[in-house]
PDB file of C-alpha atoms in Angstrom:
ATOM      1  CA  MET U1136      45.857  30.943 -56.368  1.00  0.00           C
ATOM      2  CA  ASN U1137      44.650  33.769 -58.337  1.00  0.00           C
ATOM      3  CA  LEU U1138      44.286  36.867 -56.198  1.00  0.00           C
ATOM      4  CA  GLY U1139      43.703  39.133 -59.108  1.00  0.00           C
ATOM      5  CA  TRP U1140      39.878  38.951 -59.347  1.00  0.00           C
ATOM      6  CA  ARG U1141      38.386  42.025 -60.875  1.00  0.00           C
ATOM      7  CA  MET U1142      35.544  43.536 -58.730  1.00  0.00           C
ATOM      8  CA  VAL U1143      33.113  44.285 -61.589  1.00  0.00           C
ATOM      9  CA  ARG U1144      29.760  44.990 -59.873  1.00  0.00           C
ATOM     10  CA  LYS U1145      28.819  47.297 -56.945  1.00  0.00           C
ATOM     11  CA  LEU U1146      26.209  46.592 -54.462  1.00  0.00           C
ATOM     12  CA  ARG U1147      24.300  49.764 -53.682  1.00  0.00           C
ATOM     13  CA  ILE U1148      22.927  49.738 -50.156  1.00  0.00           C
ATOM     14  CA  VAL U1149      20.748  52.310 -48.412  1.00  0.00           C
ATOM     15  CA  ASN U1150      21.943  52.995 -44.836  1.00  0.00           C
ATOM     16  CA  ALA U1151      18.531  52.620 -42.893  1.00  0.00           C
ATOM     17  CA  ARG U1152      19.721  54.665 -40.185  1.00  0.00           C
ATOM     18  CA  ASN U1153      20.342  58.000 -42.056  1.00  0.00           C
ATOM     19  CA  GLY U1154      19.377  57.309 -45.573  1.00  0.00           C
ATOM     20  CA  ALA U1155      22.974  57.707 -46.790  1.00  0.00           C
ATOM     21  CA  PHE U1156      24.373  55.534 -49.576  1.00  0.00           C
ATOM     22  CA  PHE U1157      27.623  53.623 -49.625  1.00  0.00           C
ATOM     23  CA  ASN U1158      29.123  50.917 -52.036  1.00  0.00           C
ATOM     24  CA  ALA U1159      29.895  47.352 -51.178  1.00  0.00           C
ATOM     25  CA  ARG U1160      31.948  45.788 -53.940  1.00  0.00           C
ATOM     26  CA  PHE U1161      31.110  42.416 -55.495  1.00  0.00           C
ATOM     27  CA  PHE U1162      33.949  39.842 -56.193  1.00  0.00           C
ATOM     28  CA  SER U1163      34.203  38.217 -59.507  1.00  0.00           C
ATOM     29  CA  ASP U1164      36.671  35.765 -60.875  1.00  0.00           C
ATOM     30  CA  SER U1165      35.561  36.670 -64.409  1.00  0.00           C
ATOM     31  CA  THR U1166      37.172  39.438 -66.511  1.00  0.00           C
ATOM     32  CA  THR U1167      33.821  40.018 -68.215  1.00  0.00           C
ATOM     33  CA  GLN U1168      31.846  43.143 -67.436  1.00  0.00           C
ATOM     34  CA  LEU U1169      28.521  42.204 -65.850  1.00  0.00           C
ATOM     35  CA  PRO U1170      25.411  44.190 -65.450  1.00  0.00           C
ATOM     36  CA  LEU U1171      25.051  46.232 -62.378  1.00  0.00           C
ATOM     37  CA  ALA U1172      23.311  44.524 -59.469  1.00  0.00           C
ATOM     38  CA  SER U1173      21.640  46.472 -56.813  1.00  0.00           C
ATOM     39  CA  VAL U1174      20.321  45.380 -53.490  1.00  0.00           C
ATOM     40  CA  THR U1175      18.583  47.955 -51.351  1.00  0.00           C
ATOM     41  CA  VAL U1176      17.859  47.916 -47.749  1.00  0.00           C
ATOM     42  CA  ASP U1177      14.878  50.286 -47.004  1.00  0.00           C
ATOM     43  CA  PRO U1178      13.396  51.153 -43.497  1.00  0.00           C
ATOM     44  CA  SER U1179       9.978  49.838 -44.748  1.00  0.00           C
ATOM     45  CA  SER U1180      11.468  46.713 -46.148  1.00  0.00           C
ATOM     46  CA  ASN U1181      10.913  43.027 -45.126  1.00  0.00           C
ATOM     47  CA  ALA U1182      14.599  43.033 -44.200  1.00  0.00           C
ATOM     48  CA  THR U1183      14.044  45.846 -41.672  1.00  0.00           C
ATOM     49  CA  LYS U1184      10.800  44.198 -40.349  1.00  0.00           C
ATOM     50  CA  THR U1185      12.521  40.944 -39.802  1.00  0.00           C
ATOM     51  CA  TYR U1186      15.522  42.785 -38.049  1.00  0.00           C
ATOM     52  CA  ASN U1187      13.032  44.482 -35.876  1.00  0.00           C
ATOM     53  CA  ASN U1188      11.298  41.017 -35.032  1.00  0.00           C
ATOM     54  CA  ILE U1189      14.704  39.537 -34.273  1.00  0.00           C
ATOM     55  CA  ASN U1190      15.580  42.588 -31.988  1.00  0.00           C
ATOM     56  CA  LYS U1191      12.455  42.341 -30.047  1.00  0.00           C
ATOM     57  CA  ASN U1192      13.279  38.665 -29.013  1.00  0.00           C
ATOM     58  CA  SER U1193      16.862  39.685 -28.022  1.00  0.00           C
ATOM     59  CA  THR U1194      18.387  37.729 -25.046  1.00  0.00           C
ATOM     60  CA  SER U1195      21.627  37.921 -23.284  1.00  0.00           C
ATOM     61  CA  SER U1196      22.899  34.960 -25.249  1.00  0.00           C
ATOM     62  CA  SER U1197      22.595  34.239 -28.980  1.00  0.00           C
ATOM     63  CA  LEU U1198      23.010  30.450 -28.382  1.00  0.00           C
ATOM     64  CA  LYS U1199      20.638  27.913 -29.746  1.00  0.00           C
ATOM     65  CA  HIS U1200      21.058  24.912 -27.534  1.00  0.00           C
ATOM     66  CA  LEU U1201      19.463  22.461 -29.932  1.00  0.00           C
ATOM     67  CA  GLU U1202      22.084  23.454 -32.594  1.00  0.00           C
ATOM     68  CA  LEU U1203      24.886  22.908 -30.092  1.00  0.00           C
ATOM     69  CA  ALA U1204      23.571  19.284 -29.406  1.00  0.00           C
ATOM     70  CA  LYS U1205      23.346  18.646 -33.200  1.00  0.00           C
ATOM     71  CA  PHE U1206      27.063  19.675 -33.808  1.00  0.00           C
ATOM     72  CA  ALA U1207      28.248  17.974 -30.634  1.00  0.00           C
ATOM     73  CA  ALA U1208      26.768  14.645 -31.912  1.00  0.00           C
ATOM     74  CA  ILE U1209      29.111  14.718 -35.073  1.00  0.00           C
ATOM     75  CA  ALA U1210      32.198  16.463 -33.524  1.00  0.00           C
ATOM     76  CA  ASP U1211      34.432  13.406 -33.975  1.00  0.00           C
ATOM     77  CA  THR U1212      34.128  13.750 -37.790  1.00  0.00           C
ATOM     78  CA  TRP U1213      35.437  17.428 -38.134  1.00  0.00           C
ATOM     79  CA  TRP U1214      38.654  16.313 -39.744  1.00  0.00           C
ATOM     80  CA  ASP U1215      37.151  13.480 -41.846  1.00  0.00           C
ATOM     81  CA  SER U1216      37.199  15.089 -45.383  1.00  0.00           C
ATOM     82  CA  ASP U1217      34.564  12.624 -46.453  1.00  0.00           C
ATOM     83  CA  GLY U1218      32.321  12.988 -43.413  1.00  0.00           C
ATOM     84  CA  PRO U1219      29.544  15.286 -42.503  1.00  0.00           C
ATOM     85  CA  PHE U1220      31.699  18.415 -42.934  1.00  0.00           C
ATOM     86  CA  LYS U1221      32.922  17.507 -46.243  1.00  0.00           C
ATOM     87  CA  PRO U1222      31.173  20.524 -47.954  1.00  0.00           C
ATOM     88  CA  LEU U1223      33.100  22.897 -45.603  1.00  0.00           C
ATOM     89  CA  HIS U1224      36.448  21.156 -46.443  1.00  0.00           C
ATOM     90  CA  VAL U1225      35.731  21.578 -50.119  1.00  0.00           C
ATOM     91  CA  MET U1226      34.609  25.275 -49.725  1.00  0.00           C
ATOM     92  CA  ASN U1227      37.625  26.039 -47.488  1.00  0.00           C
ATOM     93  CA  PRO U1228      40.158  27.084 -50.172  1.00  0.00           C
ATOM     94  CA  THR U1229      37.483  29.411 -51.650  1.00  0.00           C
ATOM     95  CA  ARG U1230      36.566  30.912 -48.240  1.00  0.00           C
ATOM     96  CA  LEU U1231      40.297  31.522 -47.632  1.00  0.00           C
ATOM     97  CA  ALA U1232      40.805  33.149 -50.884  1.00  0.00           C
ATOM     98  CA  PHE U1233      38.215  35.762 -50.074  1.00  0.00           C
ATOM     99  CA  ILE U1234      39.487  36.150 -46.558  1.00  0.00           C
ATOM    100  CA  ARG U1235      43.076  36.487 -47.705  1.00  0.00           C
ATOM    101  CA  SER U1236      42.310  39.236 -50.425  1.00  0.00           C
ATOM    102  CA  THR U1237      40.075  41.229 -48.378  1.00  0.00           C
ATOM    103  CA  LEU U1238      42.133  41.397 -45.213  1.00  0.00           C
ATOM    104  CA  CYS U1239      45.420  41.975 -47.159  1.00  0.00           C
ATOM    105  CA  ARG U1240      43.768  44.899 -48.902  1.00  0.00           C
ATOM    106  CA  HIS U1241      42.280  46.353 -45.667  1.00  0.00           C
ATOM    107  CA  PHE U1242      45.481  45.948 -43.597  1.00  0.00           C
ATOM    108  CA  GLY U1243      47.931  46.764 -46.409  1.00  0.00           C
ATOM    109  CA  LYS U1244      49.430  43.321 -46.469  1.00  0.00           C
ATOM    110  CA  ASP U1245      51.065  41.516 -49.300  1.00  0.00           C
ATOM    111  CA  PRO U1246      48.733  38.638 -50.258  1.00  0.00           C
ATOM    112  CA  ASN U1247      51.586  36.896 -52.279  1.00  0.00           C
ATOM    113  CA  CYS U1248      53.875  36.431 -49.314  1.00  0.00           C
ATOM    114  CA  ALA U1249      53.839  33.155 -47.290  1.00  0.00           C
ATOM    115  CA  LYS U1250      52.490  34.639 -44.132  1.00  0.00           C
ATOM    116  CA  PRO U1251      50.422  37.564 -45.250  1.00  0.00           C
ATOM    117  CA  PHE U1252      48.632  37.729 -41.796  1.00  0.00           C
ATOM    118  CA  GLU U1253      51.801  38.198 -39.717  1.00  0.00           C
ATOM    119  CA  GLY U1254      51.098  40.734 -36.908  1.00  0.00           C
ATOM    120  CA  LEU U1255      47.280  40.355 -37.034  1.00  0.00           C
ATOM    121  CA  ASN U1256      45.172  38.987 -34.073  1.00  0.00           C
ATOM    122  CA  ILE U1257      42.252  37.021 -35.418  1.00  0.00           C
ATOM    123  CA  VAL U1258      39.366  35.296 -33.842  1.00  0.00           C
ATOM    124  CA  ASP U1259      37.545  32.553 -35.445  1.00  0.00           C
ATOM    125  CA  VAL U1260      34.085  32.487 -33.732  1.00  0.00           C
ATOM    126  CA  GLY U1261      32.204  29.128 -34.022  1.00  0.00           C
ATOM    127  CA  CYS U1262      35.668  27.525 -34.997  1.00  0.00           C
ATOM    128  CA  GLY U1263      34.348  23.925 -34.768  1.00  0.00           C
ATOM    129  CA  GLY U1264      37.234  21.413 -35.190  1.00  0.00           C
ATOM    130  CA  GLY U1265      39.641  24.128 -36.314  1.00  0.00           C
ATOM    131  CA  ILE U1266      39.434  23.779 -40.131  1.00  0.00           C
ATOM    132  CA  LEU U1267      39.687  27.533 -40.703  1.00  0.00           C
ATOM    133  CA  SER U1268      41.737  28.496 -37.722  1.00  0.00           C
ATOM    134  CA  GLU U1269      44.716  26.196 -38.655  1.00  0.00           C
ATOM    135  CA  PRO U1270      45.238  27.686 -42.254  1.00  0.00           C
ATOM    136  CA  LEU U1271      44.798  31.211 -40.637  1.00  0.00           C
ATOM    137  CA  ALA U1272      47.739  30.285 -38.104  1.00  0.00           C
ATOM    138  CA  ARG U1273      49.720  28.997 -41.108  1.00  0.00           C
ATOM    139  CA  MET U1274      49.304  32.316 -42.775  1.00  0.00           C
ATOM    140  CA  GLY U1275      51.168  34.098 -39.739  1.00  0.00           C
ATOM    141  CA  ALA U1276      48.046  35.308 -37.709  1.00  0.00           C
ATOM    142  CA  THR U1277      47.781  34.954 -34.007  1.00  0.00           C
ATOM    143  CA  VAL U1278      44.538  32.958 -33.837  1.00  0.00           C
ATOM    144  CA  THR U1279      41.932  32.411 -31.099  1.00  0.00           C
ATOM    145  CA  GLY U1280      39.345  29.799 -31.909  1.00  0.00           C
ATOM    146  CA  VAL U1281      36.041  29.745 -29.893  1.00  0.00           C
ATOM    147  CA  ASP U1282      33.211  27.292 -29.819  1.00  0.00           C
ATOM    148  CA  ALA U1283      30.486  26.680 -27.488  1.00  0.00           C
ATOM    149  CA  VAL U1284      30.705  22.958 -27.955  1.00  0.00           C
ATOM    150  CA  ASP U1285      33.372  21.489 -25.567  1.00  0.00           C
ATOM    151  CA  LYS U1286      33.925  18.472 -27.858  1.00  0.00           C
ATOM    152  CA  ASN U1287      34.626  20.636 -30.880  1.00  0.00           C
ATOM    153  CA  ILE U1288      37.492  22.380 -28.828  1.00  0.00           C
ATOM    154  CA  LYS U1289      38.940  19.146 -27.674  1.00  0.00           C
ATOM    155  CA  ILE U1290      39.191  17.878 -31.236  1.00  0.00           C
ATOM    156  CA  ALA U1291      40.544  21.249 -32.484  1.00  0.00           C
ATOM    157  CA  ARG U1292      43.276  21.264 -29.757  1.00  0.00           C
ATOM    158  CA  LEU U1293      44.224  17.607 -30.509  1.00  0.00           C
ATOM    159  CA  HIS U1294      44.603  18.274 -34.243  1.00  0.00           C
ATOM    160  CA  ALA U1295      46.421  21.417 -33.931  1.00  0.00           C
ATOM    161  CA  GLY U1296      48.828  20.191 -31.391  1.00  0.00           C
ATOM    162  CA  SER U1297      50.338  17.884 -34.051  1.00  0.00           C
ATOM    163  CA  ASP U1298      51.801  20.751 -36.065  1.00  0.00           C
ATOM    164  CA  PRO U1299      54.236  23.362 -34.592  1.00  0.00           C
ATOM    165  CA  GLU U1300      52.721  26.019 -36.944  1.00  0.00           C
ATOM    166  CA  THR U1301      49.149  25.433 -35.405  1.00  0.00           C
ATOM    167  CA  SER U1302      50.015  24.436 -31.926  1.00  0.00           C
ATOM    168  CA  THR U1303      50.037  28.158 -30.861  1.00  0.00           C
ATOM    169  CA  ILE U1304      46.328  28.629 -31.564  1.00  0.00           C
ATOM    170  CA  GLU U1305      44.399  29.478 -28.337  1.00  0.00           C
ATOM    171  CA  TYR U1306      41.318  27.470 -28.325  1.00  0.00           C
ATOM    172  CA  CYS U1307      38.577  28.279 -25.838  1.00  0.00           C
ATOM    173  CA  CYS U1308      35.243  26.724 -25.158  1.00  0.00           C
ATOM    174  CA  THR U1309      33.243  29.949 -24.742  1.00  0.00           C
ATOM    175  CA  THR U1310      30.985  32.424 -26.599  1.00  0.00           C
ATOM    176  CA  ALA U1311      31.339  35.600 -28.475  1.00  0.00           C
ATOM    177  CA  GLU U1312      29.278  37.273 -25.593  1.00  0.00           C
ATOM    178  CA  LYS U1313      31.672  35.831 -22.933  1.00  0.00           C
ATOM    179  CA  LEU U1314      34.750  37.121 -24.816  1.00  0.00           C
ATOM    180  CA  VAL U1315      33.039  40.632 -24.743  1.00  0.00           C
ATOM    181  CA  GLU U1316      32.650  40.491 -21.103  1.00  0.00           C
ATOM    182  CA  GLU U1317      36.364  39.643 -20.834  1.00  0.00           C
ATOM    183  CA  GLN U1318      37.034  42.858 -22.972  1.00  0.00           C
ATOM    184  CA  ARG U1319      38.921  40.832 -25.592  1.00  0.00           C
ATOM    185  CA  ARG U1320      39.529  42.717 -28.714  1.00  0.00           C
ATOM    186  CA  PHE U1321      40.927  41.549 -32.195  1.00  0.00           C
ATOM    187  CA  ASP U1322      42.012  43.068 -35.573  1.00  0.00           C
ATOM    188  CA  ALA U1323      39.682  40.631 -37.456  1.00  0.00           C
ATOM    189  CA  VAL U1324      36.656  38.756 -36.267  1.00  0.00           C
ATOM    190  CA  ILE U1325      35.586  35.736 -38.482  1.00  0.00           C
ATOM    191  CA  ALA U1326      32.300  33.872 -38.196  1.00  0.00           C
ATOM    192  CA  LEU U1327      31.786  31.497 -41.156  1.00  0.00           C
ATOM    193  CA  GLU U1328      28.505  29.407 -41.522  1.00  0.00           C
ATOM    194  CA  VAL U1329      27.702  30.214 -37.714  1.00  0.00           C
ATOM    195  CA  ILE U1330      25.048  33.045 -37.844  1.00  0.00           C
ATOM    196  CA  GLU U1331      22.455  30.760 -39.292  1.00  0.00           C
ATOM    197  CA  HIS U1332      22.768  28.464 -36.232  1.00  0.00           C
ATOM    198  CA  VAL U1333      22.384  31.213 -33.329  1.00  0.00           C
ATOM    199  CA  ALA U1334      19.022  32.111 -31.804  1.00  0.00           C
ATOM    200  CA  ASP U1335      19.463  35.782 -31.997  1.00  0.00           C
ATOM    201  CA  PRO U1336      21.492  37.086 -35.107  1.00  0.00           C
ATOM    202  CA  ALA U1337      21.226  40.819 -33.985  1.00  0.00           C
ATOM    203  CA  GLU U1338      22.770  40.043 -30.568  1.00  0.00           C
ATOM    204  CA  PHE U1339      25.450  37.851 -32.103  1.00  0.00           C
ATOM    205  CA  CYS U1340      26.527  40.541 -34.645  1.00  0.00           C
ATOM    206  CA  LYS U1341      26.682  43.072 -31.756  1.00  0.00           C
ATOM    207  CA  SER U1342      29.018  40.794 -29.862  1.00  0.00           C
ATOM    208  CA  LEU U1343      31.153  40.373 -33.213  1.00  0.00           C
ATOM    209  CA  ALA U1344      31.303  44.214 -33.344  1.00  0.00           C
ATOM    210  CA  ALA U1345      32.265  44.591 -29.674  1.00  0.00           C
ATOM    211  CA  LEU U1346      35.177  42.140 -30.233  1.00  0.00           C
ATOM    212  CA  THR U1347      36.508  44.149 -33.188  1.00  0.00           C
ATOM    213  CA  VAL U1348      39.095  46.970 -32.767  1.00  0.00           C
ATOM    214  CA  GLU U1349      37.943  50.353 -34.240  1.00  0.00           C
ATOM    215  CA  GLY U1350      38.692  50.137 -37.937  1.00  0.00           C
ATOM    216  CA  GLY U1351      39.186  46.401 -37.650  1.00  0.00           C
ATOM    217  CA  ALA U1352      37.585  43.888 -40.097  1.00  0.00           C
ATOM    218  CA  ASN U1353      34.714  41.454 -39.970  1.00  0.00           C
ATOM    219  CA  VAL U1354      34.086  38.383 -42.244  1.00  0.00           C
ATOM    220  CA  ILE U1355      30.749  36.634 -41.982  1.00  0.00           C
ATOM    221  CA  SER U1356      29.398  33.841 -44.407  1.00  0.00           C
ATOM    222  CA  THR U1357      25.976  32.320 -44.441  1.00  0.00           C
ATOM    223  CA  ILE U1358      23.226  31.109 -46.681  1.00  0.00           C
ATOM    224  CA  ASN U1359      20.534  33.268 -48.263  1.00  0.00           C
ATOM    225  CA  ARG U1360      16.894  32.693 -47.463  1.00  0.00           C
ATOM    226  CA  SER U1361      15.794  32.064 -50.857  1.00  0.00           C
ATOM    227  CA  MET U1362      13.938  29.288 -52.691  1.00  0.00           C
ATOM    228  CA  ARG U1363      17.095  28.412 -54.488  1.00  0.00           C
ATOM    229  CA  ALA U1364      18.823  27.864 -51.237  1.00  0.00           C
ATOM    230  CA  TYR U1365      15.969  25.748 -49.784  1.00  0.00           C
ATOM    231  CA  ALA U1366      16.251  23.552 -52.928  1.00  0.00           C
ATOM    232  CA  THR U1367      20.088  23.245 -52.779  1.00  0.00           C
ATOM    233  CA  ALA U1368      21.268  23.737 -49.255  1.00  0.00           C
ATOM    234  CA  ILE U1369      18.371  21.642 -47.633  1.00  0.00           C
ATOM    235  CA  VAL U1370      16.654  19.397 -50.117  1.00  0.00           C
ATOM    236  CA  ALA U1371      19.602  18.647 -52.339  1.00  0.00           C
ATOM    237  CA  ALA U1372      22.413  18.685 -49.719  1.00  0.00           C
ATOM    238  CA  GLU U1373      20.665  16.984 -46.842  1.00  0.00           C
ATOM    239  CA  TYR U1374      18.048  14.707 -48.384  1.00  0.00           C
ATOM    240  CA  ILE U1375      19.200  13.808 -51.915  1.00  0.00           C
ATOM    241  CA  LEU U1376      23.025  13.978 -52.029  1.00  0.00           C
ATOM    242  CA  ARG U1377      23.375  13.292 -48.200  1.00  0.00           C
ATOM    243  CA  TRP U1378      26.189  15.799 -48.036  1.00  0.00           C
ATOM    244  CA  LEU U1379      24.964  16.900 -44.635  1.00  0.00           C
ATOM    245  CA  PRO U1380      23.022  15.224 -41.843  1.00  0.00           C
ATOM    246  CA  LYS U1381      19.233  15.807 -42.100  1.00  0.00           C
ATOM    247  CA  GLY U1382      18.128  18.803 -40.109  1.00  0.00           C
ATOM    248  CA  THR U1383      21.473  20.608 -40.410  1.00  0.00           C
ATOM    249  CA  HIS U1384      19.829  23.724 -41.373  1.00  0.00           C
ATOM    250  CA  GLU U1385      16.506  25.466 -41.028  1.00  0.00           C
ATOM    251  CA  TRP U1386      15.411  27.524 -43.872  1.00  0.00           C
ATOM    252  CA  SER U1387      13.651  30.053 -41.591  1.00  0.00           C
ATOM    253  CA  SER U1388      16.926  30.762 -39.853  1.00  0.00           C
ATOM    254  CA  PHE U1389      18.740  31.972 -43.005  1.00  0.00           C
ATOM    255  CA  LEU U1390      19.287  35.637 -43.576  1.00  0.00           C
ATOM    256  CA  THR U1391      19.062  37.340 -46.859  1.00  0.00           C
ATOM    257  CA  PRO U1392      22.004  39.666 -47.737  1.00  0.00           C
ATOM    258  CA  GLU U1393      19.834  42.641 -47.183  1.00  0.00           C
ATOM    259  CA  GLU U1394      19.000  41.660 -43.706  1.00  0.00           C
ATOM    260  CA  LEU U1395      22.601  40.779 -42.863  1.00  0.00           C
ATOM    261  CA  VAL U1396      23.705  44.139 -44.059  1.00  0.00           C
ATOM    262  CA  LEU U1397      21.184  45.943 -42.017  1.00  0.00           C
ATOM    263  CA  ILE U1398      21.892  43.896 -38.818  1.00  0.00           C
ATOM    264  CA  LEU U1399      25.636  44.611 -39.238  1.00  0.00           C
ATOM    265  CA  GLN U1400      25.063  48.409 -39.940  1.00  0.00           C
ATOM    266  CA  ARG U1401      23.134  48.653 -36.614  1.00  0.00           C
ATOM    267  CA  SER U1402      26.059  46.964 -34.929  1.00  0.00           C
ATOM    268  CA  SER U1403      28.518  49.617 -36.315  1.00  0.00           C
ATOM    269  CA  ILE U1404      29.897  47.458 -39.079  1.00  0.00           C
ATOM    270  CA  ASP U1405      29.867  48.595 -42.642  1.00  0.00           C
ATOM    271  CA  VAL U1406      29.734  45.919 -45.393  1.00  0.00           C
ATOM    272  CA  LYS U1407      32.209  46.767 -47.945  1.00  0.00           C
ATOM    273  CA  GLU U1408      32.428  43.722 -50.141  1.00  0.00           C
ATOM    274  CA  MET U1409      30.290  40.665 -50.721  1.00  0.00           C
ATOM    275  CA  ALA U1410      30.693  37.583 -52.961  1.00  0.00           C
ATOM    276  CA  GLY U1411      28.714  34.392 -53.598  1.00  0.00           C
ATOM    277  CA  PHE U1412      30.008  30.749 -53.562  1.00  0.00           C
ATOM    278  CA  VAL U1413      28.972  28.727 -56.578  1.00  0.00           C
ATOM    279  CA  TYR U1414      29.554  24.865 -56.654  1.00  0.00           C
ATOM    280  CA  ASN U1415      30.588  23.122 -59.942  1.00  0.00           C
ATOM    281  CA  PRO U1416      29.331  19.559 -59.867  1.00  0.00           C
ATOM    282  CA  LEU U1417      31.558  18.695 -62.692  1.00  0.00           C
ATOM    283  CA  THR U1418      34.779  19.782 -61.216  1.00  0.00           C
ATOM    284  CA  GLY U1419      33.604  19.263 -57.526  1.00  0.00           C
ATOM    285  CA  ARG U1420      34.980  22.718 -56.638  1.00  0.00           C
ATOM    286  CA  TRP U1421      33.584  26.053 -55.365  1.00  0.00           C
ATOM    287  CA  SER U1422      34.462  29.270 -56.809  1.00  0.00           C
ATOM    288  CA  LEU U1423      33.727  32.964 -55.874  1.00  0.00           C
ATOM    289  CA  SER U1424      30.867  34.587 -57.818  1.00  0.00           C
ATOM    290  CA  ASP U1425      28.691  37.525 -57.924  1.00  0.00           C
ATOM    291  CA  ASP U1426      25.774  35.139 -57.410  1.00  0.00           C
ATOM    292  CA  ILE U1427      24.581  35.642 -53.736  1.00  0.00           C
ATOM    293  CA  GLY U1428      21.428  33.684 -54.400  1.00  0.00           C
ATOM    294  CA  VAL U1429      22.468  30.760 -52.130  1.00  0.00           C
ATOM    295  CA  ASN U1430      25.863  30.775 -50.210  1.00  0.00           C
ATOM    296  CA  PHE U1431      27.508  34.264 -49.752  1.00  0.00           C
ATOM    297  CA  ILE U1432      30.216  35.907 -47.695  1.00  0.00           C
ATOM    298  CA  ALA U1433      30.526  39.554 -46.553  1.00  0.00           C
ATOM    299  CA  PHE U1434      33.403  41.706 -45.502  1.00  0.00           C
ATOM    300  CA  GLY U1435      32.964  44.703 -43.440  1.00  0.00           C
ATOM    301  CA  THR U1436      34.933  47.260 -41.224  1.00  0.00           C
ATOM    302  CA  LYS U1437      34.048  48.703 -37.845  1.00  0.00           C
ATOM    303  CA  ASN U1438      33.178  52.323 -37.690  1.00  0.00           C
ATOM    304  CA  THR U1439      35.811  54.467 -36.183  1.00  0.00           C
ATOM    305  CA  HIS U1440      33.482  57.179 -34.865  1.00  0.00           C
TER     306      HIS U1440
END
C-alpha cells in the first residue's frame, strides 16, 4: 500500500461564519504538480442557501425511514462481494487508505505498523454489515459500529464473531443522535456513504460533532450533486451496469463539497483534507484523486475552543 501520496493541491475555503480562510489539502497519488483548485463557500452562495433550507426543516432525528427499509431489504447480501454492495467492497481498500493516512498523521501514529490505530476509540456510523468496522478493528482500533437497521447489525455481529480480531467490535442498533444522548465520545467518528441517505444532513453532522472528543477526527464520504454524478452514480451504476439496485440514490439528496464543508463548519468541524475517488474500468479498481466531481471523502477535526 502506498502511503506516500503527495498532497499537491490546496482547497481554499471561506469560513462563512467569520470570513476567515483556511486550507484543506487535496490528496493525490500522482507526483506531478497539478493546477491549483479553489472551492469557495460564500455566505450568499447556493451552498449557504441549501444549508439554510436544510436547517429550517431540522427535526430531532436525521433518519429517513424509506432509506432504512431500502437497506433492510438487501441486508443479507452485505458480505456478498458480487452482490448489491460490490461497489463498496471494491472501494473499501481505497477508503481505508485515506482513513489510515489521515488518522495516523493526525494522531501521530505509524501508518506502516501492523496496528496503527491501537489506542484509538472509533465509531463507524451507518456501519451496515461491518465491511469497514472489521478492518478498522484489525488495525488495532476499539470499534463501535452503529446502524439503525436491526438486520444489518445482526449480520455484522454474526460475521465479526467468526474472527477473534473482530469479535470485540461493539455493534449497536441505534442512531448517532441516541449515542449523543448517552454521552458517548470517540477519538474518531466515521460515516461513509451515509449522509446522502439521511433526512437532515445538518442535524446528522451536529450529532457526529457531538460524538467527537475535542481535537478528535471526523471522516465523511458521499457523492457530489453534479451532473457527472447523476450520469455515473445513478444512470450508469443503477440502470446500465446494474451495480446497485434501482432507487439506491436520489440525486437531490447529494451534497456538493462546498455544502458539506459549510455544514461541518457550523457543527464545529474544520475540514482539513479532501480527496476524490476515481474508478478505472480497465483495472476494476478505485484510486484517490484530486477529482471530487463524483465520489469524494473529507477529513476534518473538531474545534478545541
